[in-house]
CSV table of C-alpha atoms in Angstrom, one decimal:
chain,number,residue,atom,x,y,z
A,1,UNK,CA,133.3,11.1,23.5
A,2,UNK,CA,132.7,8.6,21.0
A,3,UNK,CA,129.3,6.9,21.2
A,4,UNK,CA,127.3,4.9,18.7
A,5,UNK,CA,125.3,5.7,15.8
A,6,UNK,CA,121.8,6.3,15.5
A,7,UNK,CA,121.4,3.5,13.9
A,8,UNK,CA,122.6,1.2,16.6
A,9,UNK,CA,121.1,3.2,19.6
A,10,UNK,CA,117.9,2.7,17.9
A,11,UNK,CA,118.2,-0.8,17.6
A,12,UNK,CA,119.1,-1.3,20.7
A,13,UNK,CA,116.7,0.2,22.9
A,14,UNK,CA,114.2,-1.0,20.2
A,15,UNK,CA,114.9,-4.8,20.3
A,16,UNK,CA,115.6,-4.3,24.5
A,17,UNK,CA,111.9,-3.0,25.0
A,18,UNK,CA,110.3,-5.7,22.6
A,19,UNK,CA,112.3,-8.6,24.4
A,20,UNK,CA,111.1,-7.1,28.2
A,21,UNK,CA,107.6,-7.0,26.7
A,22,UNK,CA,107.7,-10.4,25.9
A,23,UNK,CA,109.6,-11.6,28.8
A,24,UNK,CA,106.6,-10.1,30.9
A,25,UNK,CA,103.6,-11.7,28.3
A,26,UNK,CA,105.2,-15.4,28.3
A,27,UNK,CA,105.7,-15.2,32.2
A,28,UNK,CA,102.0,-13.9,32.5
A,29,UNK,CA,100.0,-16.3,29.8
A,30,UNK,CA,102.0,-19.2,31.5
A,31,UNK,CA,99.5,-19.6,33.8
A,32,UNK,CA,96.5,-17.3,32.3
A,33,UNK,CA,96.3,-20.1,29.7
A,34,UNK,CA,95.2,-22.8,31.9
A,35,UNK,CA,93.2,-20.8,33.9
A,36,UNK,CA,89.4,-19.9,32.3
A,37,UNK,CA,89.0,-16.7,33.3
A,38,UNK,CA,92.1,-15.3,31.2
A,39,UNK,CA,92.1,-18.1,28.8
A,40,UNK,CA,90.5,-16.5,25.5
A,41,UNK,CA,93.1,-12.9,26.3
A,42,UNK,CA,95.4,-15.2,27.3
A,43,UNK,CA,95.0,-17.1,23.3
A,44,UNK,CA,95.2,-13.6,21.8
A,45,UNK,CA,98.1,-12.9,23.9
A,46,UNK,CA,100.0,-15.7,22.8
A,47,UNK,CA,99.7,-14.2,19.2
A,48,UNK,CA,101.3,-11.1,20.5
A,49,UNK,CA,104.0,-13.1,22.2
A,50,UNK,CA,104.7,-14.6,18.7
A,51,UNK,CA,104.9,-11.8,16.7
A,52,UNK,CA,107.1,-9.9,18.9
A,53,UNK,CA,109.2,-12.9,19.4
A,54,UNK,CA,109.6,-13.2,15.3
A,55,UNK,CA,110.1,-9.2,15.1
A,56,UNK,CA,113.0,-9.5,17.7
A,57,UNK,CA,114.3,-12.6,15.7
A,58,UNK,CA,114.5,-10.3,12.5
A,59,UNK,CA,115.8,-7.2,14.1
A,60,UNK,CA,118.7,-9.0,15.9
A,61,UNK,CA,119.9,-10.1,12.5
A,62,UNK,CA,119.5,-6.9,11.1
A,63,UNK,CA,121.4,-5.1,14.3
A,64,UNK,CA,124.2,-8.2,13.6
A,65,UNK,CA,124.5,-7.0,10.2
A,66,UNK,CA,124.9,-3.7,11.1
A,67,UNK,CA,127.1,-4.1,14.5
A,68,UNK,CA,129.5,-6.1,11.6
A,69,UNK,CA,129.4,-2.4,9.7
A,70,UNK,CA,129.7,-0.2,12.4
A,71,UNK,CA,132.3,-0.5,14.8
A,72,UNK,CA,131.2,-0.6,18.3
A,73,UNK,CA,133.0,2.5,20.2
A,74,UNK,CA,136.3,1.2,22.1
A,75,UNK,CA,136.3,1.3,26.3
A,76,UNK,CA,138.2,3.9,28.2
A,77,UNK,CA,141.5,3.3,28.0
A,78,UNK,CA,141.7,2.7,32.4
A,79,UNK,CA,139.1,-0.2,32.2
A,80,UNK,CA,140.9,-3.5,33.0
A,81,UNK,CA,141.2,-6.8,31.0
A,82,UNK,CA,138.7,-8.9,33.0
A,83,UNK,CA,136.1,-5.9,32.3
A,84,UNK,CA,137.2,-6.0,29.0
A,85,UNK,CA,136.9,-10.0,28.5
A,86,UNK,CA,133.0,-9.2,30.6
A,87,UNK,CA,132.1,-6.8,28.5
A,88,UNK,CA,132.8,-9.2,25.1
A,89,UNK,CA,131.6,-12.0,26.4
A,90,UNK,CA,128.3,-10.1,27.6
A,91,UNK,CA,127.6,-8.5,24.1
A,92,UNK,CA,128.3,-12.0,22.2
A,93,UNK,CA,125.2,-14.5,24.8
A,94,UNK,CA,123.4,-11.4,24.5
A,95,UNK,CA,123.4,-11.6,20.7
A,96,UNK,CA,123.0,-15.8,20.8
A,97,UNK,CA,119.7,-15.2,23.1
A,98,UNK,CA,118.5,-12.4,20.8
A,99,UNK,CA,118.7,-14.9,18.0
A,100,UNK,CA,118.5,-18.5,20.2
A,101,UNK,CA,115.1,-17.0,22.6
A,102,UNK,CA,112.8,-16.4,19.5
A,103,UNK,CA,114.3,-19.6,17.1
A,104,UNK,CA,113.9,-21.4,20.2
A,105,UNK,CA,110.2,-20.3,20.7
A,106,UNK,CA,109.4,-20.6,16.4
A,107,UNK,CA,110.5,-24.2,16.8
A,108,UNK,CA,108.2,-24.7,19.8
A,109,UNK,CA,105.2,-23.7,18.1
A,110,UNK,CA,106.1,-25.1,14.5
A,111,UNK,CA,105.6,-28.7,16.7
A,112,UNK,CA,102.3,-27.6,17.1
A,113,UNK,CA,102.1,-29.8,20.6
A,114,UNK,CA,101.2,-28.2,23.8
A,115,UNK,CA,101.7,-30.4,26.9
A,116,UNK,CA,100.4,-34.4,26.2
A,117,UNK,CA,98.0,-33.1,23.3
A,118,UNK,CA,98.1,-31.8,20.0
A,119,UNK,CA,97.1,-28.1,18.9
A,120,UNK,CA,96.1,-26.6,15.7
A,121,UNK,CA,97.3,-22.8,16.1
A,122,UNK,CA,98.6,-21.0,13.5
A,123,UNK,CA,101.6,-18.1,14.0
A,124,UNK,CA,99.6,-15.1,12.5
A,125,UNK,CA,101.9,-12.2,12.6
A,126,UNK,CA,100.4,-9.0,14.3
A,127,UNK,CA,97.1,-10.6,12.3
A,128,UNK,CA,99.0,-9.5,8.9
A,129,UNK,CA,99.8,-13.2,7.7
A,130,UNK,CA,101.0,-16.5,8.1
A,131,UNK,CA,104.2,-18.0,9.3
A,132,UNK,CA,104.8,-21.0,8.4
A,133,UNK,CA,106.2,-23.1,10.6
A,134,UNK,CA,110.0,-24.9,10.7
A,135,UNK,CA,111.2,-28.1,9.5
A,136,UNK,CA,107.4,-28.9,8.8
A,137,UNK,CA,107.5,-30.0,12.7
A,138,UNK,CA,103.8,-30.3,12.7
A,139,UNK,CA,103.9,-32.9,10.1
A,140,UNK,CA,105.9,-35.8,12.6
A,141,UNK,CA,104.4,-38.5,14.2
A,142,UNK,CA,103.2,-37.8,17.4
A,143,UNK,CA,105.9,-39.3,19.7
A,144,UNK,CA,108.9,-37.1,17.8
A,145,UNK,CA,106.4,-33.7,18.1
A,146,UNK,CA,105.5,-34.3,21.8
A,147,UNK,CA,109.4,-35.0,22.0
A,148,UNK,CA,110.9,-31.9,20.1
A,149,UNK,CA,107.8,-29.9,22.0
A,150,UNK,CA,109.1,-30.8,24.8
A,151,UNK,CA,112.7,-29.9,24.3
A,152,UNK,CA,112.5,-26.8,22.6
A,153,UNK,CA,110.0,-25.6,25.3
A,154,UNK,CA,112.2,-26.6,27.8
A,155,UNK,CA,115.1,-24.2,25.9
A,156,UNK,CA,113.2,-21.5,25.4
A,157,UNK,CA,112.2,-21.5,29.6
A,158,UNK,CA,115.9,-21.2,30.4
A,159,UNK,CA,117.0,-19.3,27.8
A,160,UNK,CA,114.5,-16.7,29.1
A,161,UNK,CA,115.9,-17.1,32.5
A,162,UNK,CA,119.4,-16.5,31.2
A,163,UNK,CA,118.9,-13.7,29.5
A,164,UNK,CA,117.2,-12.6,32.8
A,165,UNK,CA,119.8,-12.4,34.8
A,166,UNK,CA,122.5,-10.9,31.9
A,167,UNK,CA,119.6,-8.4,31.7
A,168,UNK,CA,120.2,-7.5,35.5
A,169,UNK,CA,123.9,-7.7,35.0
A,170,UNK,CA,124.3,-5.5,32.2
A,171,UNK,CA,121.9,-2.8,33.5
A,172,UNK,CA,123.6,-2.8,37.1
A,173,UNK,CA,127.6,-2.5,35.3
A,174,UNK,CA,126.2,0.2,33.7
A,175,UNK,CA,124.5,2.5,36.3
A,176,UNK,CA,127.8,1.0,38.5
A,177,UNK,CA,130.1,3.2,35.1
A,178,UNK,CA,127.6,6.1,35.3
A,179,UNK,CA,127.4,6.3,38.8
A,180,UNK,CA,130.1,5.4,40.9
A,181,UNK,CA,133.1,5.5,38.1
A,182,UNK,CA,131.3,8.4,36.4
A,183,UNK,CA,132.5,7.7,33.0
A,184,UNK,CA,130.8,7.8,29.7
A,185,UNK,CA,130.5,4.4,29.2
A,186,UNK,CA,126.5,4.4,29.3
A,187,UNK,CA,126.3,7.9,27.8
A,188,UNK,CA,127.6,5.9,24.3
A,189,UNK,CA,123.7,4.5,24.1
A,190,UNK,CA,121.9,7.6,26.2
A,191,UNK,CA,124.3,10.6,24.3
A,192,UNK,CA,121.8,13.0,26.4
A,193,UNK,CA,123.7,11.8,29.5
A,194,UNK,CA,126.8,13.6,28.4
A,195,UNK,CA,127.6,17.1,27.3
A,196,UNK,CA,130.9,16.2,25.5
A,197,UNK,CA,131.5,16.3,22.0
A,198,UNK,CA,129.5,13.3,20.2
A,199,UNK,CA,131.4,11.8,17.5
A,200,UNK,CA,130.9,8.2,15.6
A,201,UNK,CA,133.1,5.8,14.5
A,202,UNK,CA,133.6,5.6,10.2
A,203,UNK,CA,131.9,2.0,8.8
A,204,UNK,CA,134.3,-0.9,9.0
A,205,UNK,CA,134.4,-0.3,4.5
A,206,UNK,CA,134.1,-3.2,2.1
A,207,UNK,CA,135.4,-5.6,4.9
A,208,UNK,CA,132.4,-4.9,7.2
A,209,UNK,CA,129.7,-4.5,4.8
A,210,UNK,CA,131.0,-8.2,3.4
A,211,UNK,CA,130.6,-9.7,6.9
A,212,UNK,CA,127.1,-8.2,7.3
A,213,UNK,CA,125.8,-9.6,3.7
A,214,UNK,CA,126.9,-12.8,4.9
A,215,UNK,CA,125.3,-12.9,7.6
A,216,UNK,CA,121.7,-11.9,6.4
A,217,UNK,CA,122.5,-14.4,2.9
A,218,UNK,CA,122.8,-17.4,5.3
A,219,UNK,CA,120.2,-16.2,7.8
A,220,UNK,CA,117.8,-16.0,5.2
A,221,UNK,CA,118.5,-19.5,3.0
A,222,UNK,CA,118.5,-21.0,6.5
A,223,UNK,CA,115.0,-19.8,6.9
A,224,UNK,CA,114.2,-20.2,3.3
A,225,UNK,CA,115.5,-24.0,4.0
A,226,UNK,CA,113.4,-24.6,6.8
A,227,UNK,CA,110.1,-23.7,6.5
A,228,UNK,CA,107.3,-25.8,5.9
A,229,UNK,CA,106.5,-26.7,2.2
A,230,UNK,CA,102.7,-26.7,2.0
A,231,UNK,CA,101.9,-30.1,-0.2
A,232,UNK,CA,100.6,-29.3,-3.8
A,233,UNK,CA,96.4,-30.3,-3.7
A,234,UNK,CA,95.0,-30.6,-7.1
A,235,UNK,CA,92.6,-27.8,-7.6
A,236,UNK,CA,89.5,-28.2,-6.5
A,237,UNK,CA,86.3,-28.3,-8.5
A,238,UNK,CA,84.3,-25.3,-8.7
A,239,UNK,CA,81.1,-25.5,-6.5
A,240,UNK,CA,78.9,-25.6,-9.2
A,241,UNK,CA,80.5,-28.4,-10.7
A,242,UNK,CA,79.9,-30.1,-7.5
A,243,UNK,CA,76.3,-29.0,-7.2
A,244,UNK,CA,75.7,-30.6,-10.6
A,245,UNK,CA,77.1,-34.2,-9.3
A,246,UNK,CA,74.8,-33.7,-6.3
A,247,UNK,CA,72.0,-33.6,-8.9
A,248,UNK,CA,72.6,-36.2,-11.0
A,249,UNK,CA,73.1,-38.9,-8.1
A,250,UNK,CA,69.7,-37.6,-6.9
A,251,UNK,CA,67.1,-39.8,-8.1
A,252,UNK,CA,64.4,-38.4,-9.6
A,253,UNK,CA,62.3,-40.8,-12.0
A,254,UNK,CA,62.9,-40.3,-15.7
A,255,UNK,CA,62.6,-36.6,-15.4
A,256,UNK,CA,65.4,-34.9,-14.8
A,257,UNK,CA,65.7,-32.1,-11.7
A,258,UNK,CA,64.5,-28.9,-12.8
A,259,UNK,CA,64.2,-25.5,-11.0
A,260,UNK,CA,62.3,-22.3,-11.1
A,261,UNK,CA,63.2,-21.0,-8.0
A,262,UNK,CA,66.0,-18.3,-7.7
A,263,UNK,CA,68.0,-17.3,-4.3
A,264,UNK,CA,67.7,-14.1,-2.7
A,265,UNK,CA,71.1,-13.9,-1.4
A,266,UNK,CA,70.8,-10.6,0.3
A,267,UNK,CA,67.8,-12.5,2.4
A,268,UNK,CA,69.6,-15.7,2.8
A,269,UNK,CA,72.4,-17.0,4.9
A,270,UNK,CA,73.8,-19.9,6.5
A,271,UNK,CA,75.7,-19.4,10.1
A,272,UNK,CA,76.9,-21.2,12.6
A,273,UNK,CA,78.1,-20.3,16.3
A,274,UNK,CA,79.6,-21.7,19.6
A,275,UNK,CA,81.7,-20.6,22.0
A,276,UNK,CA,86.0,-20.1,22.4
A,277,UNK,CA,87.8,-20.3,25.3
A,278,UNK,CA,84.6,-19.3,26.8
A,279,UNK,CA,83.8,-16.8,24.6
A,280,UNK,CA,80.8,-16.9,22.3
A,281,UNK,CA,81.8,-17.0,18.3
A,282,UNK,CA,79.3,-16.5,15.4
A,283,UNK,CA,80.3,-16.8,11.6
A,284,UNK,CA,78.9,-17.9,8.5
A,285,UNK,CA,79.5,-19.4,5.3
A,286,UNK,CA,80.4,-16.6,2.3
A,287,UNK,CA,79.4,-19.1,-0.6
A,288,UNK,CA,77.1,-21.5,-1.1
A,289,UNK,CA,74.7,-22.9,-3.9
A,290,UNK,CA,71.3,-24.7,-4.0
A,291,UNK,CA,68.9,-25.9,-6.3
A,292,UNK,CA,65.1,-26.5,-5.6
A,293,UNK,CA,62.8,-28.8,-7.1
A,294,UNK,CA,59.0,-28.1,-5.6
A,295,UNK,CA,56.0,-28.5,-7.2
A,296,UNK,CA,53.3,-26.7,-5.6
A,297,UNK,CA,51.2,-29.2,-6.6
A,298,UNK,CA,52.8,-31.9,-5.2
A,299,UNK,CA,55.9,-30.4,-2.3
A,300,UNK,CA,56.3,-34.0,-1.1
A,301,UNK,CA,57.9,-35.4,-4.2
A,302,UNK,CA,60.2,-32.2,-3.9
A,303,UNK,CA,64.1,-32.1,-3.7
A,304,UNK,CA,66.3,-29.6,-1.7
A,305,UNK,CA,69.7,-29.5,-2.8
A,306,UNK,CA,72.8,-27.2,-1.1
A,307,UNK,CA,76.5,-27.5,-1.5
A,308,UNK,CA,78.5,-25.4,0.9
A,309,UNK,CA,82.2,-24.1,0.5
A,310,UNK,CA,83.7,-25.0,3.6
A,311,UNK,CA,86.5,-22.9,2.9
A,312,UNK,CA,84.3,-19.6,3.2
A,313,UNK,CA,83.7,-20.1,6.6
A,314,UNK,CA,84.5,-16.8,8.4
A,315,UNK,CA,83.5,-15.5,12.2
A,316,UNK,CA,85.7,-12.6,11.4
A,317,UNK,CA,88.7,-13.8,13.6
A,318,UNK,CA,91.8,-14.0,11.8
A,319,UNK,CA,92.9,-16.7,13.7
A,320,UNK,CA,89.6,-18.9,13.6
A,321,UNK,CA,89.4,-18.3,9.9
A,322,UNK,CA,93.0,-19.5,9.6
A,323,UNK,CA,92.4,-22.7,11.3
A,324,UNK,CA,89.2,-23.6,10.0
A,325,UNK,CA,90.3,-25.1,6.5
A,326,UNK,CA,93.2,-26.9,8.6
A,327,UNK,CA,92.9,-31.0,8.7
A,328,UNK,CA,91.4,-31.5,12.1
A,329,UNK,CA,88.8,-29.1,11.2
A,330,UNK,CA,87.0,-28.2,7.9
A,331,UNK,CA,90.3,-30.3,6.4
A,332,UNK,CA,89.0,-28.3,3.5
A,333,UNK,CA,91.8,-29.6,0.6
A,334,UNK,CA,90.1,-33.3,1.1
A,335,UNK,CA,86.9,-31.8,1.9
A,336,UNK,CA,86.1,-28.6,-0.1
A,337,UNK,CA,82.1,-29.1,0.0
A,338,UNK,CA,79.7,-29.8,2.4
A,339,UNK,CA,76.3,-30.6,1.6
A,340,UNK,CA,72.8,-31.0,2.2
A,341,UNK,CA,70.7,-33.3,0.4
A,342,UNK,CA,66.7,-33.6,1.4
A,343,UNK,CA,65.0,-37.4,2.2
A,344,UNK,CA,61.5,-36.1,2.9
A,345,UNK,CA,59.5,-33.3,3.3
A,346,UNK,CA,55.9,-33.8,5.3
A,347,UNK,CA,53.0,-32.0,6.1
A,348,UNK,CA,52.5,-29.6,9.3
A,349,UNK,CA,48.8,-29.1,10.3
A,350,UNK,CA,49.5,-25.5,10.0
A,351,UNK,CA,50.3,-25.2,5.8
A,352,UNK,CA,54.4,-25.3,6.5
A,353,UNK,CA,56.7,-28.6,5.8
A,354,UNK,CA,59.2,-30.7,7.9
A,355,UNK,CA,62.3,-30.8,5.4
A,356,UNK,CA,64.1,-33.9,6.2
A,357,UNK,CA,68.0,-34.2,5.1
A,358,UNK,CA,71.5,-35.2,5.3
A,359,UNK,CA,74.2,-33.4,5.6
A,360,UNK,CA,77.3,-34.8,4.5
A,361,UNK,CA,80.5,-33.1,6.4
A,362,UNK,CA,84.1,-34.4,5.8
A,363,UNK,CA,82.5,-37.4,4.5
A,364,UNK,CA,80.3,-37.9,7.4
A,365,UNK,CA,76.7,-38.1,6.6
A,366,UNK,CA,74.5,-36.6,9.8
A,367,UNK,CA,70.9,-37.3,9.7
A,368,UNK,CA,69.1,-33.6,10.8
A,369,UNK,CA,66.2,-32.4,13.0
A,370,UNK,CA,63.9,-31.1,10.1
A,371,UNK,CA,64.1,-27.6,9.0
A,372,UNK,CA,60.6,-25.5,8.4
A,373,UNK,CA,59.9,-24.9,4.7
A,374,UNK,CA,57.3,-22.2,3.8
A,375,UNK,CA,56.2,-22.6,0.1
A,376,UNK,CA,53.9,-19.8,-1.7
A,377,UNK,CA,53.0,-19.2,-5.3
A,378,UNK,CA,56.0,-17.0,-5.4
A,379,UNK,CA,58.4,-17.4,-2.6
A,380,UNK,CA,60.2,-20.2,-0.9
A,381,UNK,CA,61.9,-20.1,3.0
A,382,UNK,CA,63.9,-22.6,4.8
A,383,UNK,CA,64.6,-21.5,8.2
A,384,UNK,CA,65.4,-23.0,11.5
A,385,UNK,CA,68.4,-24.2,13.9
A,386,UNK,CA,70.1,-27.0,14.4
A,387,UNK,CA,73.1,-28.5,16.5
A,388,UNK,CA,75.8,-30.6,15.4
A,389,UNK,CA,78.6,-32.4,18.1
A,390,UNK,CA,81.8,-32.3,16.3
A,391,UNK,CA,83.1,-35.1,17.6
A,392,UNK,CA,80.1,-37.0,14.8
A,393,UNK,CA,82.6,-35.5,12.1
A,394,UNK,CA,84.9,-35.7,13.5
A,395,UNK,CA,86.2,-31.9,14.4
A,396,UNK,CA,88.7,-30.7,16.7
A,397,UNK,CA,88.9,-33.6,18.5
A,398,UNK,CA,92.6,-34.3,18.2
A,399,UNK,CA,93.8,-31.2,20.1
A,400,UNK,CA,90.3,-30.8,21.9
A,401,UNK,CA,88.1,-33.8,22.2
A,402,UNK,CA,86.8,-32.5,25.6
A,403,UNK,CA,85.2,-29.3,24.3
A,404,UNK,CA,87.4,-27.5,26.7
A,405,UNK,CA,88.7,-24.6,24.2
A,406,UNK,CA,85.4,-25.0,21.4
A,407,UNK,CA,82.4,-26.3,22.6
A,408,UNK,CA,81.6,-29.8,21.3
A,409,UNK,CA,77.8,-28.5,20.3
A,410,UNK,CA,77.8,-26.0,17.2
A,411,UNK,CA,74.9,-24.5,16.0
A,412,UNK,CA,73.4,-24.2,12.9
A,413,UNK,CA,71.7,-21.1,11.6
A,414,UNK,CA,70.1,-21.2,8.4
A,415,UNK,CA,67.4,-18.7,6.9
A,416,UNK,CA,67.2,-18.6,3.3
A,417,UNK,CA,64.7,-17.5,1.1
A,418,UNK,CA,63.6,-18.0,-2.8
A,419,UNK,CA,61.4,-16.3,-5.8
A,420,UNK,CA,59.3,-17.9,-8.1
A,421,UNK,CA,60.7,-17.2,-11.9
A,422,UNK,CA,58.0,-16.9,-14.0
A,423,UNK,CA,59.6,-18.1,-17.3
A,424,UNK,CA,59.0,-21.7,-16.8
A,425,UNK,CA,57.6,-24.3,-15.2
A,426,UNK,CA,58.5,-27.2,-12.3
């Protein structure tokens, strides 16, 4: 008995138990994703769906590549010419939907549309990186994304339902050879079935391993071709930089802002939290800078000064920290800083101040509740929380102005604390 090579059997029951996997997740998260109950597994879920759907994509080339190689072993000479012409026929949709189901799918999500709104999800592959997405699809105007969304979507529905019912074909004409013709046919991919003599066919030489290098050169300059070119931002200036502008647009009399108060980072933090997809999210912000000008004589005429890298946001979830820094969020290549700049700070009855400030997001200045400043001879706190609506930035609210994924109200956690350096005075 000839059967096929390792190679090839491995491939194929590989690639066979992926695309089953995924048939079963996209039929599940269908519905899971509207529902709230299911909706955050049902978010992660669609990662999954993703990934495996690019890993089958990649393998189906690399099993093309190979099938052009290897020879496939020859039917028994009895079998007629219809079952012939079926069995060709089968093998060649089955290797357009290996390739057409996930393209299909990458297109869909590279329009970054779902239903009559727009979304902000980026493919993360098993959490490992970015894909970018095809034919910069997410860069259209909206009519041509809701459009090719719709379309591709559309595809990649029936093409699931095709390969379906091939799926039900091909495993029913082979238990039909095992079973009632009682050849070898499916003991070619399951050798265990048969206690014959194995045997493999020799590579198909120079001829064969020509065909298979042409198919992965094209496959991947068509890829290469189509993804999405990031555009080229000029770099950013350093956060310090933009800390020292802050200062030197803060009015301060003749005398310029000076500071003897150092940051205790291990003390200090800002954070912010909400909720996804009904699930609560806290993160904060990896970098940041201040500067404080208080006398203790005088903490009224004092200045509070904080510039934020919006790009260090972080909750610790690879995709929230991937979509942060996108446009309709932190659109952090327009908007690298955000910062905080004090208008008052009064008096409590109790020794501590009301710090009064504005805090300038995407260009969007947002007058605060006041934060509670504690001032010593030798330390310095700001504490306190606050909450934003992220529709005032604006946030999110392209893809989900009604809160119903992130919650419109995002809280703002700050505790941060100071020493006194004793080398100079305010």
């Amino acid at each position: 008995m000839v059967r096929y090579n390792r190679v090839a059997i491995a491939f194929h029951w590989l690639i066979a138990a992926l695309i089953i996997i995924n048939l079963g997740l996209g039929w599940w998260m269908g519905d899971a994703l509207n529902d709230s109950a299911s909706r955050n597994t049902a978010a992660n879920t669609f990662q999954w769906h993703k990934s495996i759907g690019l890993s089958v994509l990649a393998l189906s080339l690399l099993r093309l590549s190979w099938r052009l190689l290897h020879p496939a072993p020859a039917l028994p000479p009895h079998t007629p010419p219809w079952e012939r012409f079926a069995a060709s026929a089968t093998h060649g949709l089955f290797y357009a939907l290996m390739l057409g189901l996930p393209l299909s799918g990458w297109l869909y999500v590279s329009t970054q549309w779902r239903g009559d709104a727009p979304m902000t999800v980026p493919t993360l592959w098993f959490g490992l990186f970015e894909v970018p997405h095809l034919l910069a699809l997410n860069t259209q105007d909206d009519t041509a994304r809701q459009a090719i969304a719709g379309t591709t979507l559309q595809a990649h529905e029936i093409l699931s339902s095709v390969f379906i019912l091939l799926l039900v074909l091909h495993v029913a004409a082979a238990f039909r050879h095992h079973l009632m013709l009682r050849d070898d046919i499916l003991a070619r991919m399951i050798p265990a079935l048969s206690s014959a003599d194995k045997s493999t066919l020799p590579s198909n030489g120079w001829a064969g391993a020509t065909r298979a290098l042409l198919v992965l050169a094209v496959s991947v300059a068509f890829i290469a071709t189509a993804l999405e070119r990031p555009p080229q931002n000029q770099t950013a200036p350093a956060i310090e930089q933009q800390l020292q502008r802050l200062q030197d647009s803060t009015t301060t009399g003749s005398q310029a802002l000076t500071s003897s108060w150092q940051l205790i980072t291990e003390k200090s933090y800002i954070g912010f939290s909400g909720s996804h997809a009904g699930r609560p999210f806290t993160g904060r912000f990896g970098n940041w800078v201040s500067k404080l000008h208080l006398p203790l004589n005088n903490p009224d005429a004092g200045t509070v000064l904080v510039v934020v890298d919006t790009g260090s946001a972080s909750d610790g979830v690879p995709l929230h920290d991937r979509t942060l820094p996108e446009t309709e969020w932190f659109d952090v290549s327009t908007h690298p800083f955000a910062t905080f700049q004090s208008t008052a700070i009064t008096a409590r009855d109790n020794g501590d101040f009301d710090l009064h400030g504005v805090l300038t997001i995407k260009g969007q200045a947002l007058i605060l509740e006041p934060l509670t400043l504690r001032i010593s001879n030798d330390s310095v706190r700001i504490s306190g929380e606050l909450t934003i609506d992220r529709a005032n930035i604006p946030m999110g609210m392209e893809s989900d102005p009604s809160g119903e994924w992130v919650s419109r109200d995002i809280r703002i956690l700050v505790e941060a604390q100071w020493s006194r350096q004793h080398d100079g005075d305010q």
